[in-house]
Amino acid sequence: MNMRISLLAQTIFWATSLCCGLAQAQLAQNLTIGSPKAMALGNAVTADFVGIDSVHYNPAALTKLKGRQTTVKFITGMMDIRADFDAPEGYGSNFLGLNNDPVANSSSRAGAAMMYLPGVGGATELPMLFAPLAGLSITPPGSKLTFATNMYTPQALGFARGDDDPGRYQGKELVIQRLTYFSPSLAYQVNDELSVGLSIGFSHQAMALNQDFRAPGVLTGFVGVARDALCLVDGNPFEIFLNICGGELGPFTDIANIDIDMQQTLSPTWNVGFLWEPN
């Protein structure tokens, strides 16, 4: 019987070891939780202890908090996103010879920070990003249960560019923000080696975007060339078929603007955690 359990355990181990996923990189995810240990270890702290922030990473680790514990944090940051747009040789040939692109060989810088202020004003430009956060945990004397709640921002990113900034086609204003304002959690220490935990997160999720659009391509290049050639001629005979002289249109013309403001005041999630520390 012992041999069968051992073979089963080995089969499960090797089967799970061979199952691998693609590595992913994210800019704002977990960065603004503000755990120095988690940031130093690249958020690889699921099997480690990060204080009250274990509500998010692994609620089972809350059993390491004894008595009554409180945490108060203030997170702040500056936004400085820069980009250079270098036009390759022969760039204008893609648009039938038009090469008067104002974005080509220019630079962009987003230095203003933005946050979504729920119930106050939506997406708001601020001098810097800031977030006051706090948490609380209670482990009654002699109990194996730990109760906790934490307020944290697992996702917060926002910036703004000028109206004439060449990077406005990748977002003139952008805010992606998730604020967990209440996260009742419960952890139970089964024995000296195993703990389990559960946390329920009540969050506010928001996204705001303001972005200009243009359509560089052969078709808009043809319209731009035709406009330059025909609109200088009085009594253009083609105008009865297609009026291209009534306004400006070309591959580098702003043709649209998108303005999005979305929020979900109650966005619930749940985390289940296990912490096994064998001797």
Coordinates of C-alpha atoms in Angstrom, one line a residue:
M1 CA 0.0 0.0 0.0
N2 CA 2.8 2.4 0.8
M3 CA 4.4 1.7 -2.5
R4 CA 1.2 2.5 -4.4
I5 CA 0.9 5.9 -2.6
S6 CA 4.6 6.6 -3.4
L7 CA 4.1 5.8 -7.1
L8 CA 1.0 8.0 -7.2
A9 CA 2.7 10.9 -5.5
Q10 CA 5.6 10.6 -8.0
T11 CA 3.2 10.5 -11.0
I12 CA 1.4 13.6 -9.8
F13 CA 4.7 15.4 -9.2
W14 CA 6.1 14.7 -12.6
A15 CA 2.8 15.4 -14.3
T16 CA 2.6 18.9 -12.7
S17 CA 6.2 19.6 -13.3
L18 CA 5.8 19.0 -17.1
C19 CA 2.9 21.4 -17.3
C20 CA 4.3 24.9 -17.9
G21 CA 2.8 28.1 -19.0
L22 CA 4.1 31.1 -20.9
A23 CA 5.9 33.7 -18.9
Q24 CA 4.1 37.1 -18.7
A25 CA 5.3 40.5 -17.8
Q26 CA 3.0 43.3 -16.4
L27 CA 3.8 46.8 -15.5
A28 CA 1.3 47.8 -12.9
Q29 CA 0.1 44.4 -11.5
N30 CA 1.0 44.1 -7.7
L31 CA 3.6 46.9 -7.9
T32 CA 1.5 49.4 -6.0
I33 CA 0.6 47.1 -3.2
G34 CA 3.8 48.5 -1.6
S35 CA 5.4 45.4 -0.1
P36 CA 9.2 46.0 -0.1
K37 CA 9.8 42.3 0.2
A38 CA 7.5 41.3 -2.6
M39 CA 8.9 44.0 -4.9
A40 CA 12.5 42.8 -4.1
L41 CA 11.6 39.2 -5.0
G42 CA 9.5 40.0 -8.1
N43 CA 6.3 39.2 -6.2
A44 CA 7.5 35.6 -5.8
V45 CA 6.2 35.4 -2.2
T46 CA 3.3 33.0 -2.5
A47 CA 5.2 30.6 -0.3
D48 CA 6.6 33.3 1.9
F49 CA 5.4 35.7 4.6
V50 CA 4.8 39.4 3.8
G51 CA 2.8 40.5 6.8
I52 CA -0.7 41.8 6.3
D53 CA -0.2 41.8 2.5
S54 CA -0.5 38.1 2.7
V55 CA -4.3 38.8 2.4
H56 CA -3.5 39.2 -1.3
Y57 CA -0.5 36.9 -1.9
N58 CA -1.4 33.9 0.3
P59 CA -4.0 34.3 3.0
A60 CA -2.8 31.1 4.7
A61 CA 0.4 32.9 5.8
L62 CA -1.8 35.2 8.0
T63 CA -1.4 32.6 10.8
K64 CA 2.1 33.9 11.4
L65 CA 0.5 37.2 12.7
K66 CA 0.0 36.8 16.4
G67 CA -2.2 38.9 18.7
R68 CA -3.4 42.2 17.2
Q69 CA -1.4 43.7 14.3
T70 CA -2.0 46.9 12.4
T71 CA -0.3 48.3 9.3
V72 CA -0.4 51.8 7.8
K73 CA 1.3 52.6 4.5
F74 CA 1.5 55.6 2.2
I75 CA 2.6 54.9 -1.3
T76 CA 3.6 57.6 -3.8
G77 CA 5.3 57.7 -7.1
M78 CA 6.2 59.9 -10.1
M79 CA 5.4 59.2 -13.7
D80 CA 8.1 59.7 -16.4
I81 CA 7.4 57.8 -19.6
R82 CA 9.5 58.8 -22.6
A83 CA 9.6 57.6 -26.2
D84 CA 11.5 58.5 -29.5
F85 CA 9.9 58.0 -32.9
D86 CA 12.7 57.5 -35.5
A87 CA 11.6 57.3 -39.1
P88 CA 13.5 54.8 -41.2
E89 CA 14.9 55.6 -44.6
G90 CA 12.3 55.8 -47.3
Y91 CA 9.5 56.3 -44.7
G92 CA 7.4 58.4 -47.1
S93 CA 7.3 55.7 -49.8
N94 CA 4.7 53.8 -47.7
F95 CA 2.3 56.7 -48.2
L96 CA 2.8 57.5 -51.9
G97 CA 5.7 59.9 -51.3
L98 CA 4.1 61.9 -48.5
N99 CA 6.7 62.4 -45.7
N100 CA 5.4 65.4 -43.8
D101 CA 4.6 63.3 -40.7
P102 CA 4.9 65.5 -37.6
V103 CA 5.5 62.5 -35.4
A104 CA 8.6 61.3 -37.4
N105 CA 11.9 61.9 -35.7
S106 CA 10.2 63.5 -32.6
S107 CA 10.1 62.6 -29.0
S108 CA 7.4 62.1 -26.4
R109 CA 7.3 62.5 -22.6
A110 CA 4.4 61.8 -20.2
G111 CA 5.3 63.5 -16.9
A112 CA 1.9 64.1 -15.4
A113 CA 0.3 61.5 -13.1
M114 CA -3.4 60.6 -13.1
M115 CA -5.6 58.7 -10.6
Y116 CA -9.3 57.7 -10.6
L117 CA -11.0 59.2 -7.7
P118 CA -14.3 57.3 -7.2
G119 CA -17.2 59.4 -6.1
V120 CA -15.1 62.6 -6.4
G121 CA -14.2 63.3 -10.0
G122 CA -13.2 60.3 -11.9
A123 CA -9.9 60.4 -13.8
T124 CA -8.0 63.4 -12.3
E125 CA -4.6 64.8 -13.0
L126 CA -2.4 65.1 -10.0
P127 CA 1.2 66.2 -9.2
M128 CA 2.1 62.6 -8.2
L129 CA 0.5 59.2 -7.6
F130 CA -0.4 58.6 -3.9
A131 CA -2.3 56.0 -1.9
P132 CA -2.8 55.8 1.9
L133 CA -3.4 52.1 2.8
A134 CA -4.0 50.2 6.0
G135 CA -4.7 46.7 7.4
L136 CA -5.6 44.9 10.6
S137 CA -5.3 41.3 11.8
I138 CA -6.4 39.6 15.0
T139 CA -5.4 36.2 16.4
P140 CA -7.1 35.5 19.7
P141 CA -4.8 34.1 22.5
G142 CA -4.5 30.3 22.1
S143 CA -6.5 30.2 18.9
K144 CA -5.5 28.7 15.6
L145 CA -7.7 31.2 13.7
T146 CA -6.6 34.6 12.4
F147 CA -9.0 37.2 11.2
A148 CA -7.7 40.1 8.9
T149 CA -8.7 42.8 6.4
N150 CA -6.5 44.9 4.3
M151 CA -6.9 47.9 2.0
Y152 CA -4.5 47.8 -1.0
T153 CA -4.1 48.7 -4.6
P154 CA -3.1 45.6 -6.7
Q155 CA -3.2 47.7 -9.8
A156 CA -2.7 51.5 -10.2
L157 CA -1.3 53.2 -13.3
G158 CA -2.1 56.6 -14.7
F159 CA -0.5 59.2 -16.9
A160 CA -1.3 62.2 -19.1
R161 CA 0.4 63.8 -22.2
G162 CA 0.0 67.2 -23.8
D163 CA -2.5 67.8 -26.5
D164 CA 0.3 68.2 -29.1
D165 CA 2.5 65.4 -27.8
P166 CA 3.3 62.9 -30.5
G167 CA 2.7 60.0 -28.1
R168 CA -1.0 60.9 -27.9
Y169 CA -1.8 58.1 -30.4
Q170 CA -0.8 55.6 -27.7
G171 CA -3.0 57.4 -25.1
K172 CA -3.3 61.1 -24.2
E173 CA -4.8 60.2 -20.8
L174 CA -4.8 56.7 -19.3
V175 CA -5.9 55.3 -16.0
I176 CA -6.1 51.7 -15.0
Q177 CA -6.8 51.2 -11.3
R178 CA -8.1 48.6 -8.9
L179 CA -8.6 49.5 -5.2
T180 CA -9.5 46.8 -2.7
Y181 CA -11.2 48.7 0.1
F182 CA -12.4 45.7 2.2
S183 CA -11.0 42.2 2.2
P184 CA -12.3 40.0 5.1
S185 CA -9.9 37.1 5.5
L186 CA -9.7 34.0 7.6
A187 CA -6.7 31.7 8.1
Y188 CA -6.5 28.5 10.1
Q189 CA -3.3 26.7 11.3
V190 CA -4.0 23.0 10.9
N191 CA -0.7 21.9 12.5
D192 CA 2.9 23.0 12.7
E193 CA 3.4 22.4 9.0
L194 CA 0.2 23.3 7.3
S195 CA -2.0 26.4 7.2
V196 CA -5.0 27.3 5.0
G197 CA -6.7 30.6 4.3
L198 CA -9.4 32.4 2.5
S199 CA -9.8 36.1 1.6
I200 CA -12.8 37.9 0.0
G201 CA -11.9 41.1 -1.8
F202 CA -14.4 43.9 -2.4
S203 CA -12.8 46.3 -4.9
H204 CA -13.4 49.3 -7.1
Q205 CA -12.2 48.8 -10.7
A206 CA -11.8 51.7 -13.1
M207 CA -10.4 52.5 -16.5
A208 CA -10.3 55.8 -18.3
L209 CA -8.8 56.5 -21.7
N210 CA -8.6 59.5 -24.0
Q211 CA -6.7 58.9 -27.3
D212 CA -6.4 60.5 -30.7
F213 CA -6.5 58.4 -33.9
R214 CA -5.1 58.6 -37.3
A215 CA -4.9 56.1 -40.2
P216 CA -1.5 56.1 -42.0
G217 CA -1.8 53.9 -45.1
V218 CA -1.9 53.7 -48.8
L219 CA -5.6 54.7 -49.1
T220 CA -5.2 57.9 -47.0
G221 CA -1.9 58.5 -48.8
F222 CA -3.7 58.4 -52.1
V223 CA -6.4 60.8 -50.8
G224 CA -3.7 63.2 -49.6
V225 CA -1.8 63.1 -53.0
A226 CA -5.1 63.5 -54.9
R227 CA -6.0 66.5 -52.8
D228 CA -2.7 68.2 -53.3
A229 CA -2.9 67.6 -57.1
L230 CA -6.6 68.4 -57.8
C231 CA -7.7 71.0 -55.2
L232 CA -5.3 73.6 -56.7
V233 CA -7.3 73.4 -60.0
D234 CA -10.3 75.7 -60.4
G235 CA -13.4 73.7 -61.3
N236 CA -12.1 70.3 -60.4
P237 CA -14.2 67.9 -62.5
F238 CA -13.7 65.0 -60.1
E239 CA -15.4 67.0 -57.3
I240 CA -18.9 65.8 -58.4
F241 CA -17.9 62.2 -57.7
L242 CA -15.8 62.7 -54.6
N243 CA -15.4 65.9 -52.6
I244 CA -11.9 65.8 -51.2
C245 CA -11.3 69.5 -51.1
G246 CA -13.8 70.3 -48.4
G247 CA -11.4 69.5 -45.6
E248 CA -8.0 68.2 -44.7
L249 CA -7.5 64.4 -45.0
G250 CA -4.3 62.5 -45.3
P251 CA -2.2 59.7 -43.7
F252 CA -1.1 62.0 -40.9
T253 CA -4.4 63.7 -40.2
D254 CA -6.3 63.2 -36.9
I255 CA -9.5 61.6 -37.8
A256 CA -11.0 60.5 -34.5
N257 CA -10.8 60.6 -30.7
I258 CA -11.9 58.0 -28.3
D259 CA -12.9 59.0 -24.7
I260 CA -13.7 56.1 -22.3
D261 CA -14.6 56.3 -18.6
M262 CA -15.6 53.0 -17.0
Q263 CA -15.9 52.0 -13.4
Q264 CA -17.3 49.1 -11.4
T265 CA -17.9 50.1 -7.8
L266 CA -18.2 46.5 -6.5
S267 CA -15.9 44.0 -8.1
P268 CA -15.6 41.0 -5.8
T269 CA -12.8 38.4 -5.9
W270 CA -11.6 35.6 -3.7
N271 CA -8.2 34.0 -2.8
V272 CA -7.7 30.5 -1.4
G273 CA -4.2 29.9 0.1
F274 CA -2.2 26.9 1.4
L275 CA 1.1 27.2 3.2
W276 CA 3.0 23.9 3.8
E277 CA 6.3 24.2 5.7
P278 CA 7.6 20.6 6.2
N279 CA 10.5 20.1 8.7

